[in-house]
Every structure is written in C-alpha cells, then in structure tokens.
Tab-separated table of C-alpha atoms in Angstrom:
chain	number	residue	atom	x	y	z
A	680	UNK	CA	17.573	-5.851	-5.815
A	681	UNK	CA	14.270	-4.111	-6.350
A	682	UNK	CA	13.550	-0.678	-4.924
A	683	UNK	CA	11.609	2.514	-5.475
A	684	UNK	CA	12.913	6.003	-4.817
A	685	UNK	CA	10.324	8.701	-4.531
A	686	UNK	CA	10.522	12.456	-4.325
A	687	UNK	CA	10.371	13.595	-0.730
A	688	UNK	CA	7.656	15.871	0.444
A	689	UNK	CA	5.730	17.497	1.690
A	690	UNK	CA	4.557	19.306	-1.414
A	691	UNK	CA	2.249	22.303	-1.157
A	692	UNK	CA	0.601	23.719	-4.267
A	693	UNK	CA	-2.053	26.248	-5.049
A	694	UNK	CA	-5.228	25.041	-6.721
A	695	UNK	CA	-4.860	24.679	-10.511
A	696	UNK	CA	-1.073	24.406	-10.310
A	697	UNK	CA	0.862	21.736	-12.221
A	698	UNK	CA	1.972	18.707	-10.229
A	699	UNK	CA	4.970	16.446	-10.727
A	700	UNK	CA	6.023	13.801	-8.221
A	701	UNK	CA	9.209	12.024	-9.248
A	702	UNK	CA	9.649	8.281	-8.947
A	703	UNK	CA	12.577	6.164	-10.092
A	704	UNK	CA	13.043	2.467	-9.671
A	705	UNK	CA	15.615	-0.294	-9.647
A	706	UNK	CA	14.478	-3.708	-10.729
A	707	UNK	CA	15.592	-6.929	-12.292
A	708	UNK	CA	13.464	-8.063	-15.171
A	709	UNK	CA	10.337	-6.192	-16.245
A	710	UNK	CA	8.312	-4.931	-13.331
A	711	UNK	CA	4.855	-3.405	-13.370
A	712	UNK	CA	4.629	0.098	-11.949
A	713	UNK	CA	1.882	1.706	-9.905
A	714	UNK	CA	0.800	4.869	-8.194
A	715	UNK	CA	-1.359	4.501	-5.105
A	716	UNK	CA	-3.112	7.319	-3.275
A	717	UNK	CA	-4.003	7.469	0.408
A	718	UNK	CA	-6.556	10.074	1.410
A	719	UNK	CA	-6.575	11.216	5.051
A	720	UNK	CA	-7.784	8.476	7.361
A	721	UNK	CA	-8.185	5.906	4.590
A	722	UNK	CA	-6.355	2.941	3.114
A	723	UNK	CA	-4.509	2.850	-0.183
A	724	UNK	CA	-6.315	3.101	-3.484
A	725	UNK	CA	-4.831	2.214	-6.825
A	726	UNK	CA	-4.584	5.421	-8.857
A	727	UNK	CA	-2.979	4.167	-12.058
A	728	UNK	CA	-0.642	1.532	-13.395
A	729	UNK	CA	1.600	0.616	-16.332
A	730	UNK	CA	2.823	-2.849	-17.147
A	731	UNK	CA	5.439	-2.344	-19.865
A	732	UNK	CA	7.828	0.220	-21.257
A	733	UNK	CA	6.239	3.320	-22.828
A	734	UNK	CA	2.806	2.504	-21.367
A	735	UNK	CA	0.990	5.506	-19.991
A	736	UNK	CA	-1.304	5.029	-17.037
A	737	UNK	CA	-3.979	7.634	-16.457
A	738	UNK	CA	-6.876	8.230	-14.089
A	739	UNK	CA	-8.707	11.251	-12.636
A	740	UNK	CA	-6.472	13.629	-14.612
A	741	UNK	CA	-3.274	12.031	-13.343
A	742	UNK	CA	-0.778	10.487	-15.745
A	743	UNK	CA	2.474	8.564	-15.527
A	744	UNK	CA	4.595	7.044	-18.279
A	745	UNK	CA	6.750	3.952	-17.817
A	746	UNK	CA	10.216	5.061	-18.993
A	747	UNK	CA	12.585	2.130	-19.162
A	748	UNK	CA	15.520	4.183	-20.432
A	749	UNK	CA	15.423	6.458	-17.388
A	750	UNK	CA	13.847	3.864	-15.021
A	751	UNK	CA	11.233	6.416	-14.066
A	752	UNK	CA	7.476	6.646	-13.542
A	753	UNK	CA	6.793	10.269	-12.654
A	754	UNK	CA	3.276	11.276	-11.671
A	755	UNK	CA	1.811	14.404	-13.279
A	756	UNK	CA	-1.397	16.360	-13.217
A	757	UNK	CA	-2.010	19.534	-15.137
A	758	UNK	CA	-4.311	21.267	-12.675
A	759	UNK	CA	-4.602	20.050	-9.091
A	760	UNK	CA	-7.649	20.488	-6.886
A	761	UNK	CA	-8.039	20.739	-3.139
A	762	UNK	CA	-9.544	17.254	-3.203
A	763	UNK	CA	-6.221	15.874	-4.508
A	764	UNK	CA	-4.629	16.485	-1.105
A	765	UNK	CA	-3.347	13.070	-0.070
A	766	UNK	CA	-0.232	10.937	0.206
A	767	UNK	CA	0.955	9.387	-3.061
A	768	UNK	CA	2.968	6.161	-3.169
A	769	UNK	CA	4.938	4.883	-6.124
A	770	UNK	CA	5.280	1.099	-6.219
A	771	UNK	CA	6.569	-1.714	-8.352
A	772	UNK	CA	5.707	-5.366	-8.490
A	773	UNK	CA	8.238	-8.025	-9.330
A	774	UNK	CA	7.541	-11.673	-8.835
A	775	UNK	CA	5.313	-12.060	-5.815
A	776	UNK	CA	6.591	-8.945	-4.100
A	777	UNK	CA	5.514	-5.336	-3.959
A	778	UNK	CA	7.952	-2.540	-3.256
A	779	UNK	CA	6.715	0.863	-2.120
A	780	UNK	CA	8.319	4.265	-2.118
A	781	UNK	CA	8.269	6.331	1.038
A	782	UNK	CA	5.263	8.366	-0.037
A	783	UNK	CA	4.869	12.030	-0.938
A	784	UNK	CA	2.397	14.170	0.931
A	785	UNK	CA	0.551	16.678	-1.236
A	786	UNK	CA	-1.449	19.584	0.128
A	787	UNK	CA	-3.415	21.754	-2.276
A	788	UNK	CA	-4.519	25.124	-0.959
A	789	UNK	CA	-7.411	27.156	-2.406
B	1130	UNK	CA	-11.091	-5.885	-8.574
B	1131	UNK	CA	-11.572	-7.191	-5.057
B	1132	UNK	CA	-13.489	-5.421	-2.317
B	1133	UNK	CA	-11.826	-5.739	1.074
B	1134	UNK	CA	-13.177	-4.856	4.492
B	1135	UNK	CA	-11.358	-4.706	7.797
B	1136	UNK	CA	-12.516	-4.732	11.392
B	1137	UNK	CA	-12.074	-2.796	13.531
B	1138	UNK	CA	-11.453	0.412	11.625
B	1139	UNK	CA	-9.674	1.870	14.628
B	1140	UNK	CA	-8.989	1.035	18.252
B	1141	UNK	CA	-7.216	2.394	21.285
B	1142	UNK	CA	-5.634	-0.340	23.375
B	1143	UNK	CA	-3.762	-0.629	26.614
B	1144	UNK	CA	-0.139	-1.654	26.734
B	1145	UNK	CA	0.300	-5.415	27.211
B	1146	UNK	CA	-3.006	-6.422	25.643
B	1147	UNK	CA	-3.646	-8.017	22.252
B	1148	UNK	CA	-5.844	-7.024	19.344
B	1149	UNK	CA	-7.100	-9.201	16.499
B	1150	UNK	CA	-7.765	-7.515	13.166
B	1151	UNK	CA	-10.070	-9.179	10.675
B	1152	UNK	CA	-9.826	-8.950	6.895
B	1153	UNK	CA	-12.659	-10.091	4.650
B	1154	UNK	CA	-12.533	-10.268	0.845
B	1155	UNK	CA	-15.537	-10.505	-1.456
B	1156	UNK	CA	-13.904	-13.148	-3.671
B	1157	UNK	CA	-11.631	-16.128	-3.234
B	1158	UNK	CA	-7.953	-15.257	-3.324
B	1159	UNK	CA	-4.875	-17.370	-2.867
B	1160	UNK	CA	-2.537	-14.880	-1.249
B	1161	UNK	CA	-3.278	-12.244	1.338
B	1162	UNK	CA	-0.763	-9.783	2.688
B	1163	UNK	CA	-0.499	-7.861	5.940
B	1164	UNK	CA	1.295	-4.515	6.042
B	1165	UNK	CA	2.159	-2.041	8.756
B	1166	UNK	CA	2.293	1.682	8.142
B	1167	UNK	CA	3.882	3.547	11.008
B	1168	UNK	CA	3.045	7.247	11.390
B	1169	UNK	CA	4.398	9.279	8.486
B	1170	UNK	CA	6.091	6.296	6.880
B	1171	UNK	CA	5.628	3.943	3.975
B	1172	UNK	CA	4.256	0.427	4.060
B	1173	UNK	CA	6.229	-2.455	5.499
B	1174	UNK	CA	5.204	-6.004	4.670
B	1175	UNK	CA	4.652	-8.069	7.811
B	1176	UNK	CA	3.747	-11.417	6.296
B	1177	UNK	CA	2.128	-13.269	3.437
B	1178	UNK	CA	-0.745	-15.600	4.269
B	1179	UNK	CA	-1.676	-18.498	2.030
B	1180	UNK	CA	-4.709	-20.593	2.793
B	1181	UNK	CA	-3.792	-23.971	4.228
B	1182	UNK	CA	-0.214	-23.180	5.139
B	1183	UNK	CA	1.768	-21.226	7.702
B	1184	UNK	CA	2.207	-17.538	7.051
B	1185	UNK	CA	5.572	-16.391	5.745
B	1186	UNK	CA	7.033	-13.570	7.827
B	1187	UNK	CA	9.384	-10.846	6.676
B	1188	UNK	CA	12.603	-10.055	8.434
B	1189	UNK	CA	11.944	-8.320	11.736
B	1190	UNK	CA	8.499	-9.834	12.273
B	1191	UNK	CA	7.821	-13.018	14.221
B	1192	UNK	CA	4.835	-15.275	14.645
B	1193	UNK	CA	4.712	-14.900	18.422
B	1194	UNK	CA	4.193	-11.165	18.082
B	1195	UNK	CA	1.983	-11.190	14.960
B	1196	UNK	CA	0.138	-14.522	14.715
B	1197	UNK	CA	-1.899	-14.849	11.535
B	1198	UNK	CA	-4.762	-17.126	10.666
B	1199	UNK	CA	-6.026	-17.951	7.194
B	1200	UNK	CA	-8.914	-20.390	7.611
B	1201	UNK	CA	-10.338	-20.032	4.090
B	1202	UNK	CA	-9.878	-18.230	0.782
B	1203	UNK	CA	-11.803	-15.085	1.756
B	1204	UNK	CA	-10.732	-14.357	5.326
B	1205	UNK	CA	-7.657	-13.734	7.442
B	1206	UNK	CA	-6.815	-12.343	10.856
B	1207	UNK	CA	-3.733	-10.635	12.215
B	1208	UNK	CA	-3.190	-10.433	15.968
B	1209	UNK	CA	-0.905	-7.827	17.474
B	1210	UNK	CA	0.203	-9.398	20.746
B	1211	UNK	CA	1.498	-7.908	23.984
B	1212	UNK	CA	1.221	-4.425	22.531
B	1213	UNK	CA	3.485	-1.501	23.270
B	1214	UNK	CA	3.205	2.130	22.103
B	1215	UNK	CA	5.651	1.282	19.301
B	1216	UNK	CA	2.930	-0.878	17.755
B	1217	UNK	CA	0.781	2.186	17.117
B	1218	UNK	CA	0.315	2.066	13.353
B	1219	UNK	CA	-2.130	1.526	10.563
B	1220	UNK	CA	-2.422	-2.151	9.702
B	1221	UNK	CA	-3.546	-2.969	6.179
B	1222	UNK	CA	-4.438	-6.196	4.503
B	1223	UNK	CA	-4.228	-6.617	0.778
B	1224	UNK	CA	-4.844	-9.232	-1.871
B	1225	UNK	CA	-3.306	-9.767	-5.230
B	1226	UNK	CA	-5.171	-9.800	-8.496
B	1227	UNK	CA	-3.826	-12.374	-10.890
B	1228	UNK	CA	-6.697	-12.102	-13.331
B	1229	UNK	CA	-4.870	-9.324	-15.155
B	1230	UNK	CA	-1.613	-7.423	-14.670
B	1231	UNK	CA	-0.390	-8.221	-11.194
B	1232	UNK	CA	-1.486	-5.619	-8.687
B	1233	UNK	CA	-2.637	-5.431	-5.106
B	1234	UNK	CA	-5.881	-4.175	-3.647
B	1235	UNK	CA	-5.906	-2.807	-0.144
B	1236	UNK	CA	-8.389	-2.771	2.654
B	1237	UNK	CA	-9.250	0.522	4.384
B	1238	UNK	CA	-6.831	-0.188	7.216
B	1239	UNK	CA	-7.065	-0.487	10.986
B	1240	UNK	CA	-5.713	2.486	12.888
B	1241	UNK	CA	-4.264	1.230	16.174
B	1242	UNK	CA	-3.180	3.437	19.046
B	1243	UNK	CA	-1.491	1.847	22.038
B	1244	UNK	CA	-1.394	3.834	25.273
C-alpha cells in the first residue's frame, strides 16, 4: 500500500540553523510528492512539490528532492527564521488519494 | 490554484448538538474532500464528495454522524452530528487540481471545540 513516514518532532532550532526533516514513502507506481506547512491557527498550505524522480521542489528557501532509489523526499532549508515555526507535513498522491505523514513541529528560537 | 473559504472559522459547541461547516471554492471542481485533524495529529480523510452523487466515506466514518451535501460544483457542507468532546478537531475541506500535477488545496479549517 501507500504510506508516508515522517521524522518525529518536535524540532527546536536556533535562528539561522540548518533544517532537515526526513520523509520516506512507500508507494506503488509513480506518486507525486509534496510538503505542506501549517502555521499556528491556520489550514495547510502547499510549500513545494515534485512529480517525478530527481525533481527538486523549492519555495521560500526550502528544498526537497524526489529520490526514487531511496524512496525519500527530505525537506531542507539552509538558514531557518523564526517565521518558519510551523508544522510540516510530507504527503504523496497516488490515484485519487492523498497520504499524509504525521507532521513535524518546528520551533525556531531567536 | 483554487481559493477556498470555510465558515465558521471556529466554534465552541455543547455536547449533543450539531454543527454544519460550509466550504466555498472560487472555481468549479469535481471532487471535494473533508478531513479531520485531531489535536497534535495528522490529517484523516473523512469522505470524498462528488457533485450529484452520494459522498464516499472512509473506514470509521458514517453518514449519520457526518452527513455531507454537495449541491453544486463550488460548494459543500459537512455536518458534525450529536457532538461529543471527542469530536473536538480542526475540520478542513480541500479540492484537487487536475489542471496540472495532481495536488490538493486546503481551506483554512474550522476549529471545533465541544464542551
């Protein structure tokens, strides 16, 4: 079946630190992969996506590369800001279904 | 991308009552989805709503508890019936975008607290 396994949090970083949130997936066929972000008190926003192997999604300084050989889609940012504090969800789409990871809470302290 | 609004944004309800959540999209879409996000947890799909047909419910969710309407291609409602404190969650609607790579766009959510 299809599933997403996401690094557990919470994660606390100092401002300007490097961020990695791990995400691996299991899927039949060729899924699309996504990172969504949920800021406090808000709904989910699409952060970035990749639709095929070796694609790199990027947005707002965040990046993730679709790695078919390791079935991974790790989220990275070189220098986090306080405003990046949020919950991050890795997700995949296959067919008509979406599958979400459990979410990773990130807190960035000044 | 689609712009989605939800009403109400939050509510505090008494046990045993019902609440209807509205979801409005700024463009016509075939499929709309309703999710529940319990405190500190990920999203769980409640049901998929297609215009002109009965909603399709996921395992663990039933129509009597979560009736859904889908009267046209831009609107849907989800009712949480006979509420208990365990229903306290964020409820999100989403739509799919088939114009490009398949993805989902989410509304801002309805934060429900049942006392």
